[in-house]
Amino acid sequence: MTTCTRRRFIGRLTNWLFFAALLLVALLIVLPIAIIVFTAFKPVTEVNAFPPTLVPGTWTLDNFTRIFTDLPFARLILNSFVFAGGVTLFALTFDSLAAYVLARIDFRGSNLLLIAIIASLMVPFQATLIPVYQLVADLGWINSYTGLIAPRAADAFGIFFLRQFFLSLPRDLDNAARIDGASEFRIFRSIVLPNAVPALVTLGIYTFINNWNDLLWPLVFTTDQQMGTITSGLTLLTGPDGIIPYGVMMAGSLIALAPLAVLFLLLQKRFIQSVASTGLK
């Protein structure tokens, strides 16, 4: 075997090993989702069978029927959309306003304010949970959409993320608009925001998914089952003798996963769009 042939062989072998490694990683990532999907369509006897099987021998929709009879699941879905969607809407609004001020307006104490915002990221969420709960309870917002959404209406990470993006936009447009007599809010609304769509979409997807999947927050701030979300509602599933109906739980998890998959498929082009491709038009 010549040196050139040996190199080609080693190159092809490396490519095949790399492809096999990627395929293995992909299978490991897809496997939990496959288990959720197949378990959701299994009858109870197959869910509890040993040894377990991956693909159901008999397909059934009973688990999807039970999830709506065992829980007020339609209301839980609505609550999840209101909670995650409301937090996302308010967070994008307030985060972008704060980020614009920190990135485009020079004022005394701006650096100190930015340091305080970044420092708040280092405080664990659990450390502030009890004080926030006490404040929400004093305001009478327990078991309400206001109590779920208001404490999360702004986020330090979102402010910092958008500020860094706003800094990358040229200031010449701001100065030209000011010369034409535009107000700061007009500059923010008509110049900065249209050029920050990829960053806003990315932050919006991140915020929506983070709140949609959150368990602790709705579990703490709601005691009424009618005000829970999908994640908190699934924790209430119990069967006879306290046995958890895993088939029903997987059906609920699959339903909860569907909106996130649709959201990402609709917005994936915006999500992966780089800053360089946002060119000013």
PDB file of C-alpha atoms in Angstrom:
ATOM      1  CA  MET A   1       0.000   0.000   0.000  1.00  0.00           C
ATOM      2  CA  THR A   2       1.507   3.300  -1.100  1.00  0.00           C
ATOM      3  CA  THR A   3       1.707   6.358   1.119  1.00  0.00           C
ATOM      4  CA  CYS A   4      -0.978   8.161  -0.895  1.00  0.00           C
ATOM      5  CA  THR A   5      -3.334   5.185  -0.706  1.00  0.00           C
ATOM      6  CA  ARG A   6      -2.727   4.833   3.018  1.00  0.00           C
ATOM      7  CA  ARG A   7      -3.578   8.489   3.570  1.00  0.00           C
ATOM      8  CA  ARG A   8      -6.809   8.167   1.611  1.00  0.00           C
ATOM      9  CA  PHE A   9      -7.727   5.070   3.606  1.00  0.00           C
ATOM     10  CA  ILE A  10      -7.001   6.826   6.916  1.00  0.00           C
ATOM     11  CA  GLY A  11      -8.979   9.855   5.781  1.00  0.00           C
ATOM     12  CA  ARG A  12     -11.997   7.765   4.815  1.00  0.00           C
ATOM     13  CA  LEU A  13     -11.778   5.765   8.038  1.00  0.00           C
ATOM     14  CA  THR A  14     -11.656   9.000  10.064  1.00  0.00           C
ATOM     15  CA  ASN A  15     -14.707  10.336   8.238  1.00  0.00           C
ATOM     16  CA  TRP A  16     -16.648   7.118   8.864  1.00  0.00           C
ATOM     17  CA  LEU A  17     -15.703   7.095  12.553  1.00  0.00           C
ATOM     18  CA  PHE A  18     -16.718  10.726  12.867  1.00  0.00           C
ATOM     19  CA  PHE A  19     -20.040   9.995  11.129  1.00  0.00           C
ATOM     20  CA  ALA A  20     -20.634   6.994  13.416  1.00  0.00           C
ATOM     21  CA  ALA A  21     -19.931   9.126  16.503  1.00  0.00           C
ATOM     22  CA  LEU A  22     -22.377  11.806  15.317  1.00  0.00           C
ATOM     23  CA  LEU A  23     -25.002   9.144  14.612  1.00  0.00           C
ATOM     24  CA  LEU A  24     -24.538   7.675  18.096  1.00  0.00           C
ATOM     25  CA  VAL A  25     -24.897  11.089  19.729  1.00  0.00           C
ATOM     26  CA  ALA A  26     -28.023  11.794  17.648  1.00  0.00           C
ATOM     27  CA  LEU A  27     -29.561   8.473  18.707  1.00  0.00           C
ATOM     28  CA  LEU A  28     -28.835   9.218  22.365  1.00  0.00           C
ATOM     29  CA  ILE A  29     -30.538  12.604  22.013  1.00  0.00           C
ATOM     30  CA  VAL A  30     -33.574  11.184  20.178  1.00  0.00           C
ATOM     31  CA  LEU A  31     -33.990   8.144  22.463  1.00  0.00           C
ATOM     32  CA  PRO A  32     -35.727   9.975  25.384  1.00  0.00           C
ATOM     33  CA  ILE A  33     -38.159  11.598  22.946  1.00  0.00           C
ATOM     34  CA  ALA A  34     -38.834   8.214  21.323  1.00  0.00           C
ATOM     35  CA  ILE A  35     -39.541   6.694  24.760  1.00  0.00           C
ATOM     36  CA  ILE A  36     -42.038   9.485  25.511  1.00  0.00           C
ATOM     37  CA  VAL A  37     -43.804   9.042  22.159  1.00  0.00           C
ATOM     38  CA  PHE A  38     -44.040   5.253  22.277  1.00  0.00           C
ATOM     39  CA  THR A  39     -45.003   5.106  25.966  1.00  0.00           C
ATOM     40  CA  ALA A  40     -47.812   7.605  25.364  1.00  0.00           C
ATOM     41  CA  PHE A  41     -49.423   5.136  22.943  1.00  0.00           C
ATOM     42  CA  LYS A  42     -48.949   2.007  25.095  1.00  0.00           C
ATOM     43  CA  PRO A  43     -51.762   0.365  27.087  1.00  0.00           C
ATOM     44  CA  VAL A  44     -51.280   0.091  30.841  1.00  0.00           C
ATOM     45  CA  THR A  45     -50.261  -3.575  30.672  1.00  0.00           C
ATOM     46  CA  GLU A  46     -47.361  -2.810  28.335  1.00  0.00           C
ATOM     47  CA  VAL A  47     -46.270   0.271  30.270  1.00  0.00           C
ATOM     48  CA  ASN A  48     -45.862  -1.824  33.433  1.00  0.00           C
ATOM     49  CA  ALA A  49     -44.551  -4.936  31.669  1.00  0.00           C
ATOM     50  CA  PHE A  50     -41.131  -6.378  32.441  1.00  0.00           C
ATOM     51  CA  PRO A  51     -38.866  -6.534  30.589  1.00  0.00           C
ATOM     52  CA  PRO A  52     -39.936  -3.229  29.027  1.00  0.00           C
ATOM     53  CA  THR A  53     -40.306  -2.788  25.283  1.00  0.00           C
ATOM     54  CA  LEU A  54     -39.707   0.321  23.238  1.00  0.00           C
ATOM     55  CA  VAL A  55     -42.324   0.022  20.486  1.00  0.00           C
ATOM     56  CA  PRO A  56     -45.856  -0.773  21.716  1.00  0.00           C
ATOM     57  CA  GLY A  57     -47.341  -4.064  20.593  1.00  0.00           C
ATOM     58  CA  THR A  58     -50.827  -2.559  20.757  1.00  0.00           C
ATOM     59  CA  TRP A  59     -51.355   1.127  19.983  1.00  0.00           C
ATOM     60  CA  THR A  60     -53.975   3.011  21.983  1.00  0.00           C
ATOM     61  CA  LEU A  61     -55.204   6.565  22.543  1.00  0.00           C
ATOM     62  CA  ASP A  62     -56.528   5.831  26.040  1.00  0.00           C
ATOM     63  CA  ASN A  63     -53.702   7.753  27.696  1.00  0.00           C
ATOM     64  CA  PHE A  64     -54.613  10.909  25.785  1.00  0.00           C
ATOM     65  CA  THR A  65     -58.237  10.488  26.813  1.00  0.00           C
ATOM     66  CA  ARG A  66     -57.341   9.949  30.470  1.00  0.00           C
ATOM     67  CA  ILE A  67     -55.113  13.017  30.680  1.00  0.00           C
ATOM     68  CA  PHE A  68     -58.167  15.191  29.978  1.00  0.00           C
ATOM     69  CA  THR A  69     -60.391  13.283  32.432  1.00  0.00           C
ATOM     70  CA  ASP A  70     -57.910  12.899  35.294  1.00  0.00           C
ATOM     71  CA  LEU A  71     -56.850  16.548  35.125  1.00  0.00           C
ATOM     72  CA  PRO A  72     -58.384  19.834  33.910  1.00  0.00           C
ATOM     73  CA  PHE A  73     -55.783  19.573  31.160  1.00  0.00           C
ATOM     74  CA  ALA A  74     -57.367  22.014  28.720  1.00  0.00           C
ATOM     75  CA  ARG A  75     -57.241  24.694  31.438  1.00  0.00           C
ATOM     76  CA  LEU A  76     -53.655  23.769  32.268  1.00  0.00           C
ATOM     77  CA  ILE A  77     -52.686  24.215  28.601  1.00  0.00           C
ATOM     78  CA  LEU A  78     -54.377  27.631  28.565  1.00  0.00           C
ATOM     79  CA  ASN A  79     -52.597  28.628  31.779  1.00  0.00           C
ATOM     80  CA  SER A  80     -49.243  27.575  30.337  1.00  0.00           C
ATOM     81  CA  PHE A  81     -49.781  29.685  27.229  1.00  0.00           C
ATOM     82  CA  VAL A  82     -50.890  32.706  29.266  1.00  0.00           C
ATOM     83  CA  PHE A  83     -48.006  32.332  31.721  1.00  0.00           C
ATOM     84  CA  ALA A  84     -45.197  31.665  29.232  1.00  0.00           C
ATOM     85  CA  GLY A  85     -46.587  34.006  26.577  1.00  0.00           C
ATOM     86  CA  GLY A  86     -47.281  36.812  29.055  1.00  0.00           C
ATOM     87  CA  VAL A  87     -43.817  36.620  30.604  1.00  0.00           C
ATOM     88  CA  THR A  88     -42.229  36.574  27.136  1.00  0.00           C
ATOM     89  CA  LEU A  89     -44.208  39.606  25.949  1.00  0.00           C
ATOM     90  CA  PHE A  90     -43.477  41.718  29.027  1.00  0.00           C
ATOM     91  CA  ALA A  91     -39.857  40.592  29.258  1.00  0.00           C
ATOM     92  CA  LEU A  92     -39.147  41.517  25.645  1.00  0.00           C
ATOM     93  CA  THR A  93     -40.756  44.920  26.186  1.00  0.00           C
ATOM     94  CA  PHE A  94     -39.039  45.880  29.433  1.00  0.00           C
ATOM     95  CA  ASP A  95     -35.719  44.179  28.648  1.00  0.00           C
ATOM     96  CA  SER A  96     -35.435  45.953  25.302  1.00  0.00           C
ATOM     97  CA  LEU A  97     -36.273  49.342  26.835  1.00  0.00           C
ATOM     98  CA  ALA A  98     -33.704  48.917  29.598  1.00  0.00           C
ATOM     99  CA  ALA A  99     -31.114  47.579  27.149  1.00  0.00           C
ATOM    100  CA  TYR A 100     -31.634  50.557  24.836  1.00  0.00           C
ATOM    101  CA  VAL A 101     -31.051  53.018  27.656  1.00  0.00           C
ATOM    102  CA  LEU A 102     -27.880  51.237  28.777  1.00  0.00           C
ATOM    103  CA  ALA A 103     -26.519  50.818  25.248  1.00  0.00           C
ATOM    104  CA  ARG A 104     -27.477  54.021  23.427  1.00  0.00           C
ATOM    105  CA  ILE A 105     -27.879  56.753  26.060  1.00  0.00           C
ATOM    106  CA  ASP A 106     -24.959  58.115  28.068  1.00  0.00           C
ATOM    107  CA  PHE A 107     -25.880  59.099  31.613  1.00  0.00           C
ATOM    108  CA  ARG A 108     -24.148  59.249  34.954  1.00  0.00           C
ATOM    109  CA  GLY A 109     -24.158  55.919  36.779  1.00  0.00           C
ATOM    110  CA  SER A 110     -24.888  53.767  33.712  1.00  0.00           C
ATOM    111  CA  ASN A 111     -21.856  51.550  34.289  1.00  0.00           C
ATOM    112  CA  LEU A 112     -22.727  51.111  37.950  1.00  0.00           C
ATOM    113  CA  LEU A 113     -26.294  50.159  37.006  1.00  0.00           C
ATOM    114  CA  LEU A 114     -24.996  47.658  34.462  1.00  0.00           C
ATOM    115  CA  ILE A 115     -22.686  46.091  37.060  1.00  0.00           C
ATOM    116  CA  ALA A 116     -25.630  45.765  39.463  1.00  0.00           C
ATOM    117  CA  ILE A 117     -27.722  44.042  36.781  1.00  0.00           C
ATOM    118  CA  ILE A 118     -24.915  41.620  35.917  1.00  0.00           C
ATOM    119  CA  ALA A 119     -24.273  40.951  39.614  1.00  0.00           C
ATOM    120  CA  SER A 120     -27.922  39.971  40.070  1.00  0.00           C
ATOM    121  CA  LEU A 121     -27.301  37.068  37.691  1.00  0.00           C
ATOM    122  CA  MET A 122     -25.053  35.548  40.333  1.00  0.00           C
ATOM    123  CA  VAL A 123     -27.840  35.415  42.921  1.00  0.00           C
ATOM    124  CA  PRO A 124     -29.496  31.956  42.906  1.00  0.00           C
ATOM    125  CA  PHE A 125     -33.166  31.952  42.006  1.00  0.00           C
ATOM    126  CA  GLN A 126     -33.961  29.925  45.134  1.00  0.00           C
ATOM    127  CA  ALA A 127     -32.477  32.652  47.355  1.00  0.00           C
ATOM    128  CA  THR A 128     -35.145  35.148  46.288  1.00  0.00           C
ATOM    129  CA  LEU A 129     -38.076  32.748  46.054  1.00  0.00           C
ATOM    130  CA  ILE A 130     -39.349  33.186  49.623  1.00  0.00           C
ATOM    131  CA  PRO A 131     -39.171  37.022  49.674  1.00  0.00           C
ATOM    132  CA  VAL A 132     -40.874  37.196  46.279  1.00  0.00           C
ATOM    133  CA  TYR A 133     -43.562  34.763  47.446  1.00  0.00           C
ATOM    134  CA  GLN A 134     -44.182  36.855  50.559  1.00  0.00           C
ATOM    135  CA  LEU A 135     -44.522  40.006  48.448  1.00  0.00           C
ATOM    136  CA  VAL A 136     -46.903  38.321  46.006  1.00  0.00           C
ATOM    137  CA  ALA A 137     -48.945  36.926  48.901  1.00  0.00           C
ATOM    138  CA  ASP A 138     -49.160  40.362  50.565  1.00  0.00           C
ATOM    139  CA  LEU A 139     -50.454  41.796  47.291  1.00  0.00           C
ATOM    140  CA  GLY A 140     -53.085  39.047  47.078  1.00  0.00           C
ATOM    141  CA  TRP A 141     -51.753  37.707  43.794  1.00  0.00           C
ATOM    142  CA  ILE A 142     -51.499  34.027  44.734  1.00  0.00           C
ATOM    143  CA  ASN A 143     -53.484  31.838  42.292  1.00  0.00           C
ATOM    144  CA  SER A 144     -53.620  34.592  39.670  1.00  0.00           C
ATOM    145  CA  TYR A 145     -52.022  35.282  36.318  1.00  0.00           C
ATOM    146  CA  THR A 146     -50.654  38.530  37.727  1.00  0.00           C
ATOM    147  CA  GLY A 147     -48.782  36.671  40.462  1.00  0.00           C
ATOM    148  CA  LEU A 148     -47.291  34.275  37.914  1.00  0.00           C
ATOM    149  CA  ILE A 149     -46.279  36.882  35.346  1.00  0.00           C
ATOM    150  CA  ALA A 150     -45.442  40.145  37.159  1.00  0.00           C
ATOM    151  CA  PRO A 151     -42.342  38.979  39.117  1.00  0.00           C
ATOM    152  CA  ARG A 152     -40.836  37.748  35.849  1.00  0.00           C
ATOM    153  CA  ALA A 153     -41.747  40.743  33.703  1.00  0.00           C
ATOM    154  CA  ALA A 154     -38.051  41.654  33.346  1.00  0.00           C
ATOM    155  CA  ASP A 155     -34.891  39.603  33.366  1.00  0.00           C
ATOM    156  CA  ALA A 156     -31.250  40.572  33.947  1.00  0.00           C
ATOM    157  CA  PHE A 157     -29.976  38.133  31.339  1.00  0.00           C
ATOM    158  CA  GLY A 158     -32.360  39.537  28.722  1.00  0.00           C
ATOM    159  CA  ILE A 159     -31.249  43.105  29.455  1.00  0.00           C
ATOM    160  CA  PHE A 160     -27.576  42.209  29.171  1.00  0.00           C
ATOM    161  CA  PHE A 161     -28.135  40.102  26.041  1.00  0.00           C
ATOM    162  CA  LEU A 162     -30.029  42.840  24.191  1.00  0.00           C
ATOM    163  CA  ARG A 163     -27.632  45.547  25.370  1.00  0.00           C
ATOM    164  CA  GLN A 164     -24.719  43.718  23.796  1.00  0.00           C
ATOM    165  CA  PHE A 165     -26.661  43.405  20.555  1.00  0.00           C
ATOM    166  CA  PHE A 166     -27.701  47.065  20.550  1.00  0.00           C
ATOM    167  CA  LEU A 167     -24.052  48.086  21.002  1.00  0.00           C
ATOM    168  CA  SER A 168     -23.232  46.378  17.699  1.00  0.00           C
ATOM    169  CA  LEU A 169     -25.630  48.624  15.774  1.00  0.00           C
ATOM    170  CA  PRO A 170     -24.033  51.783  14.285  1.00  0.00           C
ATOM    171  CA  ARG A 171     -24.804  55.003  16.132  1.00  0.00           C
ATOM    172  CA  ASP A 172     -24.867  57.007  12.899  1.00  0.00           C
ATOM    173  CA  LEU A 173     -28.525  56.101  12.417  1.00  0.00           C
ATOM    174  CA  ASP A 174     -29.378  57.410  15.892  1.00  0.00           C
ATOM    175  CA  ASN A 175     -27.557  60.678  15.289  1.00  0.00           C
ATOM    176  CA  ALA A 176     -29.190  61.161  11.892  1.00  0.00           C
ATOM    177  CA  ALA A 177     -32.622  60.562  13.412  1.00  0.00           C
ATOM    178  CA  ARG A 178     -31.940  63.032  16.228  1.00  0.00           C
ATOM    179  CA  ILE A 179     -30.924  65.673  13.691  1.00  0.00           C
ATOM    180  CA  ASP A 180     -34.269  65.084  11.953  1.00  0.00           C
ATOM    181  CA  GLY A 181     -36.022  65.691  15.279  1.00  0.00           C
ATOM    182  CA  ALA A 182     -36.878  62.109  16.229  1.00  0.00           C
ATOM    183  CA  SER A 183     -37.449  61.385  19.912  1.00  0.00           C
ATOM    184  CA  GLU A 184     -35.581  58.657  21.770  1.00  0.00           C
ATOM    185  CA  PHE A 185     -38.668  56.445  21.746  1.00  0.00           C
ATOM    186  CA  ARG A 186     -39.083  56.973  17.987  1.00  0.00           C
ATOM    187  CA  ILE A 187     -35.435  55.978  17.450  1.00  0.00           C
ATOM    188  CA  PHE A 188     -35.943  52.923  19.650  1.00  0.00           C
ATOM    189  CA  ARG A 189     -39.148  51.872  17.902  1.00  0.00           C
ATOM    190  CA  SER A 190     -38.326  52.664  14.275  1.00  0.00           C
ATOM    191  CA  ILE A 191     -34.566  52.133  14.037  1.00  0.00           C
ATOM    192  CA  VAL A 192     -33.202  49.928  16.805  1.00  0.00           C
ATOM    193  CA  LEU A 193     -35.977  47.348  17.149  1.00  0.00           C
ATOM    194  CA  PRO A 194     -36.369  46.546  13.411  1.00  0.00           C
ATOM    195  CA  ASN A 195     -32.631  45.802  13.232  1.00  0.00           C
ATOM    196  CA  ALA A 196     -32.712  43.694  16.398  1.00  0.00           C
ATOM    197  CA  VAL A 197     -35.346  41.187  15.264  1.00  0.00           C
ATOM    198  CA  PRO A 198     -32.984  38.154  15.339  1.00  0.00           C
ATOM    199  CA  ALA A 199     -31.907  38.977  18.904  1.00  0.00           C
ATOM    200  CA  LEU A 200     -35.503  39.559  19.996  1.00  0.00           C
ATOM    201  CA  VAL A 201     -36.649  36.274  18.445  1.00  0.00           C
ATOM    202  CA  THR A 202     -33.785  34.388  20.061  1.00  0.00           C
ATOM    203  CA  LEU A 203     -34.524  35.880  23.478  1.00  0.00           C
ATOM    204  CA  GLY A 204     -38.250  35.328  22.995  1.00  0.00           C
ATOM    205  CA  ILE A 205     -37.797  31.628  22.215  1.00  0.00           C
ATOM    206  CA  TYR A 206     -35.462  31.207  25.166  1.00  0.00           C
ATOM    207  CA  THR A 207     -37.837  32.991  27.555  1.00  0.00           C
ATOM    208  CA  PHE A 208     -40.946  31.164  26.343  1.00  0.00           C
ATOM    209  CA  ILE A 209     -39.349  27.712  26.566  1.00  0.00           C
ATOM    210  CA  ASN A 210     -37.809  28.464  29.963  1.00  0.00           C
ATOM    211  CA  ASN A 211     -41.159  29.481  31.451  1.00  0.00           C
ATOM    212  CA  TRP A 212     -43.186  26.827  29.630  1.00  0.00           C
ATOM    213  CA  ASN A 213     -41.006  24.103  31.142  1.00  0.00           C
ATOM    214  CA  ASP A 214     -40.707  25.707  34.587  1.00  0.00           C
ATOM    215  CA  LEU A 215     -42.030  23.542  37.405  1.00  0.00           C
ATOM    216  CA  LEU A 216     -41.019  25.251  40.645  1.00  0.00           C
ATOM    217  CA  TRP A 217     -42.460  28.713  39.961  1.00  0.00           C
ATOM    218  CA  PRO A 218     -46.095  27.702  39.174  1.00  0.00           C
ATOM    219  CA  LEU A 219     -45.919  24.985  41.827  1.00  0.00           C
ATOM    220  CA  VAL A 220     -45.104  27.566  44.508  1.00  0.00           C
ATOM    221  CA  PHE A 221     -47.339  30.421  43.389  1.00  0.00           C
ATOM    222  CA  THR A 222     -50.488  28.388  42.674  1.00  0.00           C
ATOM    223  CA  THR A 223     -52.394  26.232  45.131  1.00  0.00           C
ATOM    224  CA  ASP A 224     -55.549  25.942  43.034  1.00  0.00           C
ATOM    225  CA  GLN A 225     -55.401  23.126  40.477  1.00  0.00           C
ATOM    226  CA  GLN A 226     -57.311  25.304  38.014  1.00  0.00           C
ATOM    227  CA  MET A 227     -54.490  27.862  38.034  1.00  0.00           C
ATOM    228  CA  GLY A 228     -51.630  25.398  37.526  1.00  0.00           C
ATOM    229  CA  THR A 229     -49.628  24.842  34.364  1.00  0.00           C
ATOM    230  CA  ILE A 230     -48.932  21.654  32.442  1.00  0.00           C
ATOM    231  CA  THR A 231     -45.707  20.933  34.308  1.00  0.00           C
ATOM    232  CA  SER A 232     -47.207  21.470  37.754  1.00  0.00           C
ATOM    233  CA  GLY A 233     -50.380  19.599  36.783  1.00  0.00           C
ATOM    234  CA  LEU A 234     -48.494  16.475  35.727  1.00  0.00           C
ATOM    235  CA  THR A 235     -47.056  16.182  39.241  1.00  0.00           C
ATOM    236  CA  LEU A 236     -50.605  15.620  40.538  1.00  0.00           C
ATOM    237  CA  LEU A 237     -51.138  12.455  38.498  1.00  0.00           C
ATOM    238  CA  THR A 238     -51.636   9.393  40.681  1.00  0.00           C
ATOM    239  CA  GLY A 239     -53.363   6.111  40.030  1.00  0.00           C
ATOM    240  CA  PRO A 240     -54.802   3.394  42.275  1.00  0.00           C
ATOM    241  CA  ASP A 241     -52.724   2.771  45.423  1.00  0.00           C
ATOM    242  CA  GLY A 242     -50.570   5.781  44.570  1.00  0.00           C
ATOM    243  CA  ILE A 243     -49.098   4.191  41.431  1.00  0.00           C
ATOM    244  CA  ILE A 244     -48.091   6.808  38.871  1.00  0.00           C
ATOM    245  CA  PRO A 245     -49.753   6.239  35.466  1.00  0.00           C
ATOM    246  CA  TYR A 246     -46.652   6.700  33.353  1.00  0.00           C
ATOM    247  CA  GLY A 247     -48.531   6.253  30.094  1.00  0.00           C
ATOM    248  CA  VAL A 248     -50.850   9.139  30.950  1.00  0.00           C
ATOM    249  CA  MET A 249     -47.905  11.248  32.107  1.00  0.00           C
ATOM    250  CA  MET A 250     -46.045  10.606  28.851  1.00  0.00           C
ATOM    251  CA  ALA A 251     -49.157  11.567  26.892  1.00  0.00           C
ATOM    252  CA  GLY A 252     -49.305  14.852  28.791  1.00  0.00           C
ATOM    253  CA  SER A 253     -45.579  15.400  28.253  1.00  0.00           C
ATOM    254  CA  LEU A 254     -45.982  14.792  24.524  1.00  0.00           C
ATOM    255  CA  ILE A 255     -48.791  17.340  24.344  1.00  0.00           C
ATOM    256  CA  ALA A 256     -46.632  19.806  26.287  1.00  0.00           C
ATOM    257  CA  LEU A 257     -43.747  19.222  23.880  1.00  0.00           C
ATOM    258  CA  ALA A 258     -45.796  19.850  20.733  1.00  0.00           C
ATOM    259  CA  PRO A 259     -46.134  23.680  21.025  1.00  0.00           C
ATOM    260  CA  LEU A 260     -42.389  24.042  21.617  1.00  0.00           C
ATOM    261  CA  ALA A 261     -41.589  21.967  18.543  1.00  0.00           C
ATOM    262  CA  VAL A 262     -44.010  23.989  16.405  1.00  0.00           C
ATOM    263  CA  LEU A 263     -42.623  27.264  17.777  1.00  0.00           C
ATOM    264  CA  PHE A 264     -39.063  26.299  16.950  1.00  0.00           C
ATOM    265  CA  LEU A 265     -39.956  25.043  13.457  1.00  0.00           C
ATOM    266  CA  LEU A 266     -41.735  28.327  12.687  1.00  0.00           C
ATOM    267  CA  LEU A 267     -38.951  30.543  14.005  1.00  0.00           C
ATOM    268  CA  GLN A 268     -35.835  28.472  13.397  1.00  0.00           C
ATOM    269  CA  LYS A 269     -34.675  30.632  10.483  1.00  0.00           C
ATOM    270  CA  ARG A 270     -34.788  33.717  12.678  1.00  0.00           C
ATOM    271  CA  PHE A 271     -33.258  31.793  15.552  1.00  0.00           C
ATOM    272  CA  ILE A 272     -30.133  30.774  13.643  1.00  0.00           C
ATOM    273  CA  GLN A 273     -29.785  34.008  11.706  1.00  0.00           C
ATOM    274  CA  SER A 274     -26.453  35.610  12.516  1.00  0.00           C
ATOM    275  CA  VAL A 275     -25.901  39.253  13.379  1.00  0.00           C
ATOM    276  CA  ALA A 276     -23.977  39.714  10.124  1.00  0.00           C
ATOM    277  CA  SER A 277     -27.038  38.762   8.078  1.00  0.00           C
ATOM    278  CA  THR A 278     -29.185  41.467   9.621  1.00  0.00           C
ATOM    279  CA  GLY A 279     -27.658  44.183   7.338  1.00  0.00           C
ATOM    280  CA  LEU A 280     -29.188  47.598   7.571  1.00  0.00           C
ATOM    281  CA  LYS A 281     -31.621  48.213   4.735  1.00  0.00           C
TER     282      LYS A 281
END
